[in-house]
Coordinates of C-alpha atoms in Angstrom, one line a residue:
Chain A
M1 CA -104.6 -83.2 24.1
I2 CA -107.8 -81.9 25.7
L3 CA -107.5 -82.4 29.5
L4 CA -109.5 -79.3 30.5
S5 CA -113.1 -78.6 29.7
P6 CA -113.9 -75.1 28.1
E7 CA -115.3 -74.2 31.7
W8 CA -112.1 -74.8 33.4
A9 CA -110.1 -73.1 30.6
A10 CA -112.2 -70.0 30.9
L11 CA -111.8 -70.0 34.7
L12 CA -108.0 -70.3 34.4
Y13 CA -108.0 -67.6 31.8
L14 CA -109.9 -65.5 34.3
V15 CA -107.3 -66.2 36.9
A16 CA -104.5 -65.1 34.3
A17 CA -106.5 -61.9 33.6
V18 CA -106.7 -61.0 37.2
C19 CA -103.0 -61.6 37.6
F20 CA -102.5 -59.1 34.8
I21 CA -104.7 -56.5 36.5
L22 CA -102.8 -57.0 39.9
A23 CA -99.4 -56.9 38.0
L24 CA -100.3 -53.5 36.5
Q25 CA -101.5 -52.2 39.8
G26 CA -98.5 -53.5 41.6
L27 CA -96.1 -52.0 39.1
G28 CA -97.5 -48.5 39.9
K29 CA -96.0 -48.5 43.4
P30 CA -92.3 -48.8 44.2
A31 CA -92.9 -51.2 47.3
S32 CA -94.9 -53.7 45.3
A33 CA -93.5 -53.3 41.8
R34 CA -91.3 -56.3 41.7
R35 CA -94.0 -58.6 43.2
G36 CA -96.4 -57.1 40.7
N37 CA -94.1 -58.1 37.8
L38 CA -93.8 -61.6 39.2
I39 CA -97.7 -61.8 39.5
G40 CA -97.8 -60.9 35.9
A41 CA -95.4 -63.7 34.8
A42 CA -97.4 -66.2 36.9
G43 CA -100.5 -65.2 35.2
A44 CA -98.8 -65.7 31.6
L45 CA -97.6 -69.1 32.7
V46 CA -101.1 -70.2 33.9
A47 CA -102.4 -69.0 30.4
V48 CA -99.8 -70.8 28.3
V49 CA -100.2 -74.0 30.2
T50 CA -104.0 -73.7 30.0
V51 CA -104.0 -73.2 26.2
F52 CA -102.1 -76.5 25.9
L53 CA -104.3 -78.4 28.1
S54 CA -107.5 -77.0 26.8
S55 CA -107.4 -77.0 22.9
K56 CA -106.5 -79.4 20.3
I57 CA -102.8 -78.5 19.5
D58 CA -101.2 -80.3 16.6
N59 CA -97.5 -79.9 15.7
L60 CA -96.9 -80.0 19.5
P61 CA -93.0 -80.8 19.3
W62 CA -92.4 -77.8 16.9
I63 CA -94.3 -75.5 19.2
L64 CA -92.6 -76.5 22.3
A65 CA -89.2 -76.4 20.5
T66 CA -89.9 -72.8 19.2
I67 CA -90.8 -71.7 22.6
V68 CA -87.8 -73.2 24.1
V69 CA -85.6 -71.4 21.5
G70 CA -87.4 -68.1 21.9
A71 CA -87.0 -68.3 25.8
A72 CA -83.4 -69.2 25.3
I73 CA -82.8 -66.2 23.2
A74 CA -84.7 -63.7 25.3
A75 CA -83.9 -64.7 28.9
P76 CA -80.1 -64.3 28.6
V77 CA -80.3 -61.2 26.6
S78 CA -82.6 -59.4 29.2
R79 CA -80.5 -60.8 31.9
R80 CA -77.2 -59.4 30.6
V81 CA -78.4 -56.3 28.8
K82 CA -76.6 -53.1 30.0
M83 CA -78.7 -50.5 32.0
T84 CA -78.1 -48.0 29.1
Q85 CA -79.7 -50.4 26.6
M86 CA -82.8 -51.5 28.4
P87 CA -84.9 -48.8 26.5
Q88 CA -84.2 -50.1 23.2
L89 CA -84.6 -53.8 24.3
V90 CA -88.0 -52.9 25.5
A91 CA -88.7 -51.2 22.2
L92 CA -87.7 -54.4 20.4
F93 CA -89.8 -56.6 22.6
N94 CA -92.7 -54.5 21.9
G95 CA -92.0 -54.7 18.4
V96 CA -92.0 -58.4 18.1
G97 CA -95.1 -58.6 20.1
G98 CA -97.0 -56.5 17.5
G99 CA -95.4 -58.5 14.8
A100 CA -96.5 -61.7 16.3
A101 CA -100.2 -60.4 16.6
A102 CA -100.0 -59.3 13.0
L103 CA -98.9 -62.7 11.9
V104 CA -101.6 -64.4 14.0
A105 CA -104.3 -62.3 12.5
L106 CA -103.0 -62.7 8.9
L107 CA -103.3 -66.5 9.3
E108 CA -106.7 -66.2 11.0
L109 CA -108.2 -64.3 8.0
S110 CA -109.1 -67.6 6.3
H111 CA -111.1 -68.7 9.4
S112 CA -112.9 -65.5 9.7
S113 CA -116.6 -65.9 9.3
S114 CA -118.1 -62.2 9.6
P115 CA -117.1 -58.8 8.4
W116 CA -116.5 -57.9 12.0
S117 CA -114.0 -60.6 12.4
A118 CA -112.3 -59.6 9.2
L119 CA -112.2 -56.0 10.3
A120 CA -110.6 -57.2 13.5
V121 CA -108.0 -59.0 11.3
A122 CA -107.4 -55.9 9.1
F123 CA -106.9 -53.7 12.2
T124 CA -104.5 -56.2 13.9
V125 CA -102.5 -56.5 10.7
L126 CA -102.3 -53.0 10.0
V127 CA -101.6 -51.7 13.8
G128 CA -99.3 -54.7 14.4
A129 CA -97.2 -53.9 11.3
V130 CA -97.1 -50.2 12.4
S131 CA -95.9 -51.2 15.9
F132 CA -93.3 -53.6 14.6
S133 CA -91.7 -51.5 12.1
G134 CA -92.0 -48.3 14.3
S135 CA -90.5 -50.2 17.2
C136 CA -87.6 -51.3 14.9
I137 CA -86.9 -47.7 14.1
T138 CA -86.9 -46.6 17.7
F139 CA -84.6 -49.5 18.4
A140 CA -82.3 -48.4 15.7
K141 CA -82.2 -44.8 16.9
L142 CA -81.6 -45.7 20.6
Q143 CA -79.0 -48.1 19.6
E144 CA -77.6 -45.3 17.3
L145 CA -77.6 -47.5 14.3
M146 CA -79.1 -44.5 12.6
P147 CA -79.1 -40.7 13.2
T148 CA -81.1 -39.9 16.4
R149 CA -82.4 -36.5 15.3
P150 CA -85.6 -36.1 13.6
I151 CA -85.4 -37.3 9.9
V152 CA -87.7 -35.5 7.5
F153 CA -87.6 -35.6 3.8
P154 CA -89.5 -33.1 1.5
G155 CA -93.0 -34.4 0.9
Q156 CA -93.0 -36.8 3.9
P157 CA -96.5 -35.9 5.1
V158 CA -97.9 -36.5 1.5
V159 CA -96.2 -39.8 1.4
L160 CA -97.5 -40.7 4.8
G161 CA -101.0 -39.7 3.7
L162 CA -101.0 -41.7 0.6
V163 CA -99.6 -44.8 2.4
L164 CA -102.4 -44.4 5.0
A165 CA -104.9 -43.9 2.3
G166 CA -103.7 -47.0 0.6
A167 CA -104.0 -48.9 3.7
L168 CA -107.5 -47.9 4.4
V169 CA -108.3 -49.0 0.8
S170 CA -106.7 -52.3 1.2
G171 CA -108.2 -52.7 4.7
G172 CA -111.6 -52.3 3.0
F173 CA -110.7 -54.9 0.5
V174 CA -109.8 -57.4 3.2
V175 CA -113.2 -56.8 5.0
A176 CA -115.2 -56.9 1.8
T177 CA -113.4 -59.9 -0.1
G178 CA -111.2 -61.7 2.6
S179 CA -108.5 -61.5 -0.1
F180 CA -105.2 -62.9 1.1
V181 CA -103.4 -60.5 -1.4
A182 CA -105.1 -57.5 0.1
V183 CA -104.1 -58.5 3.5
L184 CA -100.3 -58.8 2.5
V185 CA -100.5 -55.3 0.8
L186 CA -102.0 -54.1 4.1
L187 CA -99.2 -55.7 6.1
A188 CA -96.6 -54.0 3.7
L189 CA -98.2 -50.6 3.9
G190 CA -98.5 -50.9 7.8
L191 CA -94.8 -51.6 8.0
A192 CA -94.2 -48.3 5.8
T193 CA -96.5 -46.4 8.1
G194 CA -94.6 -47.4 11.1
V195 CA -91.3 -46.2 9.6
L196 CA -92.8 -42.9 8.3
L197 CA -94.3 -42.1 11.6
V198 CA -91.3 -42.7 13.8
L199 CA -88.5 -41.3 11.4
P200 CA -89.4 -37.7 12.3
V201 CA -89.5 -38.2 16.0
G202 CA -86.2 -37.3 17.6
G203 CA -84.5 -36.7 20.8
A204 CA -86.1 -37.1 24.2
D205 CA -89.4 -37.9 22.6
V206 CA -88.4 -41.5 21.6
P207 CA -89.4 -43.0 25.0
I208 CA -92.8 -41.6 24.7
V209 CA -93.2 -43.2 21.2
I210 CA -92.1 -46.6 22.4
S211 CA -95.0 -46.2 25.0
L212 CA -97.4 -45.2 22.4
L213 CA -96.4 -48.1 20.2
N214 CA -96.7 -50.3 23.3
A215 CA -100.3 -49.2 23.7
F216 CA -100.9 -50.0 20.0
T217 CA -99.5 -53.5 20.4
G218 CA -101.9 -54.0 23.3
L219 CA -104.9 -53.0 21.1
T220 CA -103.6 -55.5 18.4
V221 CA -103.6 -58.1 21.0
A222 CA -107.1 -57.4 22.0
A223 CA -108.3 -57.3 18.4
S224 CA -106.7 -60.7 17.7
G225 CA -108.5 -61.9 20.9
L226 CA -111.7 -61.0 19.0
V227 CA -110.5 -62.8 15.9
L228 CA -109.8 -66.0 17.9
G229 CA -112.7 -65.6 20.3
N230 CA -110.3 -65.6 23.2
I231 CA -111.4 -63.7 26.0
L232 CA -108.0 -63.6 27.7
L233 CA -106.4 -62.0 24.7
L234 CA -109.2 -59.4 24.6
V235 CA -108.9 -58.6 28.3
A236 CA -105.0 -58.5 28.5
G237 CA -104.7 -56.5 25.2
T238 CA -107.3 -54.0 26.3
L239 CA -105.6 -53.6 29.7
V240 CA -102.3 -52.8 28.0
G241 CA -104.0 -50.6 25.2
A242 CA -105.7 -48.5 28.0
S243 CA -103.0 -48.2 30.5
G244 CA -100.5 -47.6 27.8
T245 CA -102.5 -44.7 26.6
I246 CA -102.7 -43.2 30.0
L247 CA -99.1 -43.9 30.6
T248 CA -98.1 -42.2 27.3
R249 CA -100.1 -39.1 28.2
A250 CA -98.5 -39.1 31.7
M251 CA -95.0 -39.3 30.1
A252 CA -95.8 -36.7 27.7
S253 CA -97.2 -34.2 30.2
A254 CA -94.1 -35.0 32.5
M255 CA -92.2 -33.4 29.5
G256 CA -94.7 -30.7 28.8
R257 CA -95.4 -32.1 25.4
S258 CA -98.5 -33.3 23.7
V259 CA -98.6 -36.7 22.1
T260 CA -99.9 -35.2 18.7
G261 CA -97.1 -32.7 19.0
I262 CA -94.5 -35.4 19.3
I263 CA -95.8 -37.3 16.3
F264 CA -96.6 -34.5 14.1
G265 CA -94.3 -31.9 15.4
A266 CA -91.4 -32.6 13.1
F267 CA -93.6 -32.3 10.1
K268 CA -94.4 -28.7 11.0
G269 CA -91.0 -27.5 10.0
G270 CA -89.4 -27.8 13.4
S271 CA -86.8 -30.1 12.1
T272 CA -84.4 -27.5 10.4
A273 CA -83.5 -26.0 13.7
G274 CA -82.5 -29.5 14.7
S275 CA -79.6 -30.0 12.1
T276 CA -76.9 -27.5 13.5
T277 CA -73.5 -28.6 13.2
V278 CA -70.9 -28.2 15.8
S279 CA -69.7 -24.7 15.7
D280 CA -66.2 -23.4 16.4
R281 CA -67.2 -20.6 18.9
P282 CA -64.7 -20.5 21.8
V283 CA -65.5 -22.3 25.1
R284 CA -63.9 -22.3 28.3
S285 CA -62.4 -25.8 28.9
S286 CA -60.5 -26.5 32.0
S287 CA -58.5 -29.1 33.9
A288 CA -59.9 -31.7 36.5
E289 CA -57.9 -29.7 39.2
D290 CA -59.8 -26.4 38.3
V291 CA -63.1 -28.1 38.6
A292 CA -62.0 -29.7 42.0
I293 CA -61.3 -26.3 43.2
L294 CA -64.6 -24.9 42.1
L295 CA -66.4 -27.8 43.8
G296 CA -64.1 -27.8 46.9
Y297 CA -64.9 -24.2 47.8
A298 CA -68.6 -24.3 47.0
Q299 CA -71.3 -24.5 49.7
R300 CA -74.0 -26.0 47.5
V301 CA -73.5 -28.2 44.6
I302 CA -76.3 -29.6 42.4
V303 CA -75.5 -32.5 40.2
V304 CA -77.3 -32.9 37.0
P305 CA -76.8 -36.5 35.6
G306 CA -77.6 -37.4 32.2
Y307 CA -77.1 -40.3 29.6
G308 CA -73.3 -39.7 29.6
L309 CA -73.3 -40.8 33.2
A310 CA -75.1 -43.9 32.4
V311 CA -72.9 -44.7 29.2
A312 CA -69.7 -44.5 31.1
Q313 CA -71.2 -46.4 34.1
A314 CA -69.9 -43.6 36.3
Q315 CA -72.5 -43.7 39.0
H316 CA -70.3 -45.2 41.6
T317 CA -67.5 -42.5 41.0
M318 CA -70.1 -39.9 41.0
A319 CA -71.6 -41.2 44.3
E320 CA -68.1 -41.2 45.9
L321 CA -67.4 -37.7 44.7
A322 CA -70.5 -36.5 46.3
E323 CA -69.8 -38.4 49.6
T324 CA -66.2 -36.7 49.6
L325 CA -67.7 -33.4 49.1
E326 CA -70.2 -34.0 51.7
A327 CA -67.4 -35.0 54.2
K328 CA -66.0 -31.4 53.6
G329 CA -69.2 -30.0 54.5
I330 CA -70.5 -29.2 51.3
E331 CA -74.2 -29.7 50.4
V332 CA -74.7 -32.1 47.4
V333 CA -78.1 -33.0 45.9
Y334 CA -79.0 -34.3 42.5
G335 CA -81.4 -32.7 40.1
I336 CA -83.3 -35.4 38.2
H337 CA -85.1 -34.5 35.0
P338 CA -87.8 -36.9 34.2
V339 CA -86.4 -37.9 30.9
A340 CA -82.7 -37.6 31.6
G341 CA -81.1 -40.5 30.0
R342 CA -83.1 -42.4 27.6
M343 CA -86.1 -43.2 29.5
P344 CA -88.1 -41.8 32.5
G345 CA -86.6 -42.9 35.7
H346 CA -83.3 -44.0 34.1
M347 CA -81.3 -41.8 36.5
N348 CA -83.2 -42.7 39.6
V349 CA -82.5 -46.4 38.8
L350 CA -78.8 -45.8 38.1
L351 CA -78.2 -43.6 41.1
A352 CA -80.0 -46.1 43.3
E353 CA -77.7 -48.8 42.1
A354 CA -74.8 -46.7 43.5
N355 CA -76.7 -46.3 46.8
V356 CA -77.3 -42.7 46.6
P357 CA -80.1 -41.9 49.1
Y358 CA -83.3 -41.3 47.6
E359 CA -83.8 -38.0 49.5
K360 CA -80.8 -36.6 47.6
L361 CA -82.6 -37.1 44.3
L362 CA -84.8 -34.2 43.6
E363 CA -87.5 -34.0 40.9
M364 CA -87.4 -31.1 38.4
D365 CA -90.1 -28.9 40.1
E366 CA -88.3 -29.3 43.5
V367 CA -84.8 -28.5 42.3
N368 CA -85.4 -25.7 39.8
P369 CA -85.9 -22.9 42.4
Q370 CA -82.7 -24.2 44.2
F371 CA -80.4 -23.4 41.3
K372 CA -80.0 -19.8 42.0
T373 CA -78.7 -20.6 45.6
A374 CA -76.3 -23.2 44.1
D375 CA -72.6 -22.3 43.7
V376 CA -72.0 -25.0 41.1
A377 CA -74.3 -27.0 38.9
L378 CA -72.4 -30.0 37.8
V379 CA -73.7 -31.3 34.6
V380 CA -72.4 -34.9 34.0
G381 CA -73.3 -36.1 30.6
A382 CA -76.6 -34.3 30.1
N383 CA -77.2 -31.9 27.4
D384 CA -80.8 -31.7 25.9
V385 CA -82.4 -31.5 29.4
V386 CA -80.5 -28.4 30.4
N387 CA -80.6 -26.7 27.1
P388 CA -81.9 -23.2 27.2
A389 CA -83.2 -23.5 23.6
A390 CA -86.2 -25.3 25.1
K391 CA -87.4 -21.9 26.5
T392 CA -85.9 -19.5 24.0
T393 CA -86.0 -21.1 20.5
P394 CA -89.4 -21.7 19.3
G395 CA -88.2 -23.5 16.1
S396 CA -86.1 -26.1 18.2
P397 CA -87.3 -29.7 18.3
I398 CA -87.1 -29.4 22.1
Y399 CA -89.0 -26.2 22.4
G400 CA -91.5 -26.4 25.1
M401 CA -89.9 -29.2 27.0
P402 CA -89.4 -28.2 30.7
I403 CA -85.6 -28.1 31.5
L404 CA -83.5 -28.0 34.6
D405 CA -82.6 -24.3 35.1
V406 CA -78.8 -24.8 35.6
A407 CA -78.1 -21.4 34.1
A408 CA -79.4 -19.9 37.3
A409 CA -76.4 -21.4 39.1
R410 CA -73.4 -19.2 39.9
Q411 CA -71.0 -21.6 38.0
V412 CA -71.9 -24.4 35.6
V413 CA -69.6 -27.2 34.9
F414 CA -70.2 -29.5 32.1
L415 CA -68.6 -32.9 31.9
K416 CA -68.8 -33.9 28.3
R417 CA -67.2 -36.3 25.9
S418 CA -66.9 -33.8 23.1
M419 CA -68.7 -30.8 21.8
R420 CA -71.0 -33.1 19.9
P421 CA -74.6 -32.0 20.3
G422 CA -77.0 -34.1 22.5
F423 CA -79.6 -36.7 21.5
A424 CA -81.9 -34.1 20.0
G425 CA -79.0 -33.0 17.6
I426 CA -79.2 -29.4 18.5
E427 CA -76.5 -27.2 20.0
N428 CA -76.6 -25.9 23.6
E429 CA -76.0 -22.1 24.0
L430 CA -75.2 -22.6 27.6
L431 CA -71.9 -24.1 26.7
Y432 CA -70.7 -20.6 25.4
E433 CA -71.9 -18.6 28.5
P434 CA -69.2 -16.9 30.8
Q435 CA -70.2 -18.8 33.8
T436 CA -69.7 -22.2 32.0
T437 CA -66.6 -24.4 32.4
L438 CA -66.2 -27.6 30.3
L439 CA -64.1 -30.6 31.2
F440 CA -63.9 -32.9 28.2
G441 CA -63.6 -36.8 28.5
D442 CA -65.4 -39.9 29.3
A443 CA -67.6 -39.2 32.5
K444 CA -66.0 -41.9 34.6
D445 CA -62.4 -40.8 33.8
S446 CA -63.3 -37.1 34.4
L447 CA -65.0 -37.8 37.6
A448 CA -62.2 -40.0 38.8
K449 CA -59.7 -37.2 38.2
V450 CA -61.8 -34.8 39.7
L451 CA -62.3 -37.0 42.8
T452 CA -58.5 -37.5 43.2
A453 CA -58.0 -33.7 42.9
V454 CA -60.7 -33.0 45.6
K455 CA -59.1 -35.3 48.0
N456 CA -55.8 -33.4 47.6
I457 CA -57.2 -30.0 48.3
Chain B
M1 CA -119.5 -65.4 22.1
D2 CA -122.1 -62.7 20.9
A3 CA -120.9 -59.1 20.1
I4 CA -122.5 -57.3 23.0
T5 CA -120.8 -59.6 25.6
L6 CA -117.5 -59.0 24.1
L7 CA -118.2 -55.2 23.7
T8 CA -119.0 -55.2 27.5
I9 CA -115.8 -57.1 28.4
F10 CA -113.9 -54.6 26.1
V11 CA -115.3 -51.5 27.7
L12 CA -114.9 -52.6 31.3
A13 CA -111.3 -53.8 30.6
V14 CA -110.6 -50.2 29.2
F15 CA -111.8 -48.7 32.5
V16 CA -109.8 -51.1 34.6
G17 CA -106.7 -50.4 32.6
F18 CA -107.2 -46.6 33.0
E19 CA -107.8 -47.0 36.7
V20 CA -104.9 -49.2 37.8
V21 CA -102.1 -46.9 36.2
S22 CA -103.5 -43.5 37.1
K23 CA -101.3 -41.4 39.7
V24 CA -98.1 -43.4 39.0
S25 CA -94.9 -41.3 39.7
S26 CA -92.6 -40.7 36.8
T27 CA -89.9 -42.7 38.3
L28 CA -91.9 -45.7 37.7
H29 CA -93.0 -45.0 34.2
T30 CA -90.3 -47.1 32.5
P31 CA -90.8 -50.3 34.6
L32 CA -94.6 -49.9 34.2
M33 CA -94.3 -49.6 30.3
S34 CA -91.9 -52.5 30.4
G35 CA -94.4 -54.5 32.4
A36 CA -97.2 -53.8 30.4
N37 CA -95.1 -54.7 27.3
A38 CA -94.4 -58.0 28.7
I39 CA -98.2 -58.6 29.3
H40 CA -99.1 -58.2 25.7
G41 CA -96.7 -61.0 25.0
I42 CA -99.7 -63.1 26.0
I43 CA -100.5 -63.1 22.3
L44 CA -98.2 -66.2 22.6
V45 CA -101.5 -68.0 23.4
G46 CA -102.9 -66.8 20.1
A47 CA -99.9 -67.9 18.3
I48 CA -100.0 -71.4 19.9
I49 CA -103.6 -71.8 18.9
V50 CA -102.8 -70.8 15.3
A51 CA -99.8 -73.0 15.1
G52 CA -101.7 -75.9 16.6
Q53 CA -104.3 -75.8 13.9
A54 CA -101.8 -75.3 11.0
E55 CA -102.4 -77.9 8.3
D56 CA -99.8 -77.0 5.6
V57 CA -96.1 -76.2 6.0
L58 CA -96.3 -72.6 5.1
V59 CA -98.9 -71.7 7.6
L60 CA -97.1 -73.7 10.2
V61 CA -93.8 -71.9 9.5
I62 CA -95.5 -68.4 9.7
A63 CA -97.3 -69.5 12.9
L64 CA -94.0 -70.7 14.4
I65 CA -92.4 -67.5 13.6
A66 CA -95.3 -65.7 15.5
V67 CA -94.8 -68.2 18.4
L68 CA -91.0 -67.4 18.4
L69 CA -91.7 -63.5 18.4
A70 CA -94.3 -63.8 21.0
T71 CA -92.2 -66.0 23.4
V72 CA -89.3 -63.4 23.0
N73 CA -91.9 -60.6 23.9
L74 CA -93.3 -62.5 26.9
V75 CA -90.2 -64.1 28.6
G76 CA -87.8 -61.1 27.6
G77 CA -90.4 -58.7 28.8
F78 CA -90.8 -60.1 32.2
V79 CA -87.1 -60.7 32.7
V80 CA -86.0 -57.1 31.8
T81 CA -88.6 -55.6 34.1
D82 CA -87.6 -57.8 36.9
R83 CA -84.0 -56.7 36.2
M84 CA -85.1 -53.0 36.0
L85 CA -86.9 -53.4 39.4
D86 CA -84.1 -55.1 40.9
M87 CA -82.1 -52.0 40.5
F88 CA -84.6 -50.1 42.6
S89 CA -84.4 -52.4 45.4
G90 CA -81.3 -50.9 46.6
R91 CA -83.3 -47.8 47.4
K92 CA -86.2 -49.4 49.0
K93 CA -84.3 -50.0 52.2
S94 CA -83.4 -46.3 52.5
S95 CA -86.7 -44.7 51.6
A96 CA -88.9 -46.1 54.4
A97 CA -90.4 -42.6 54.8
P98 CA -92.2 -41.6 51.6
K99 CA -90.8 -38.2 50.4
G100 CA -93.2 -35.3 50.0
E101 CA -94.8 -36.2 46.6
G102 CA -95.3 -33.4 44.0
K103 CA -95.6 -30.3 46.0

């Protein structure tokens, strides 16, 4: 049904594009972030309605039914997902977006009239497939369906090189001949590339890879806009590609890493240092009462929250413990590592939910000089972000990542589930230091016990 | 549309994309990534066009898969971003005074 002339459609697409720009801009500031997101959603709605009203759409019932099914799957999952699982959900959504772009381009190949358009098809299919399979691997890693440490097998760089070369050749075939078989080969090689690229990435680098794949998907959407001659897809995809690239770099630099270092770092032999198993060296483990005494007689406590706090949903207990200590005249602040948890800002969101005042959350640069005047550094479910190996062990997968300097505190208390190493799969020397005390158990249980004991002092 | 016009639009959009997200604090990196992720779900428009032109069953099935994936990306992306930002809202009230940014 064509109700709108091409001019009106173009105008409405322009409105949608402006909405997307305002959305990205709004999302960059805390006060306007939520409104920004809503503006983006409004823009998307305008665009989808426009396409239905402005082009000749057959199979309408099928399409509408599919959209309803998709929305009925996605909306409840997104509504109910646990905070700790948001990063993998974002990765998954990114992957399916890349997959959709690859399929659209695949089907458009037969309509493509010029070599340029065929080139855009080849690009979209390849990069969309990389984004899809790469995102699936990051999802599996974050969901712990597969090992989270870097996975490298002998000859991996050679295999990756061959696959990429094959992709270039089949891409060339697609452009030259428009062959449907070649584009299917390209799709398969793209899928393989995504897997090979993401397997060697481990530990705290995964969120950065999600962001990079997000930028990739943006570019594929832009390229499919070229294929379809749709300006909105071109603009929206380019916006995401460009902003995603900047964002990836900003995330990487917040961790002191380079993007190429993350993607290719594991190939350079850093992986072997990552595969340490749990050693049986003695550690000092103690009771909740002992920890309560350490805290109760301290003057300054710095809490370092990590993924364990998020998994255990212990943020409310943590906040209550901090308030109880403050009521006793003890100064409590939180040291927030930019990538503590599984994504940047994870801890801020979590503690904000427990109504921890914003002023108490100190960023890494701010809190690091304060550890030497702290009596106790209380590490709740964090590991890699306080691991001195980042400074001392050049072969380690996390080497070069800035860490929270908890070792400078007079006492270090780790609340941990077990001696299992952190997400990066490497052991933490700090656990064996003389000033370190460990309290084993689920973060919420441990904190509740410590809280009761503190109240009884 | 001719190639030069498309190239112009592309280049300008790159600069706008760079500009709108520069200087974002690390706290907002994740919602921003998630919001950008939702925006590329607009590939749904492309998927609808392709499905609307499908003439044989195989093409239609593949196009409908694309519609499904794109809808999941678009709807899920915006909803999960909203949820993420909802969790920030508790803080907004208590942070009227902006904290000293990156000393």
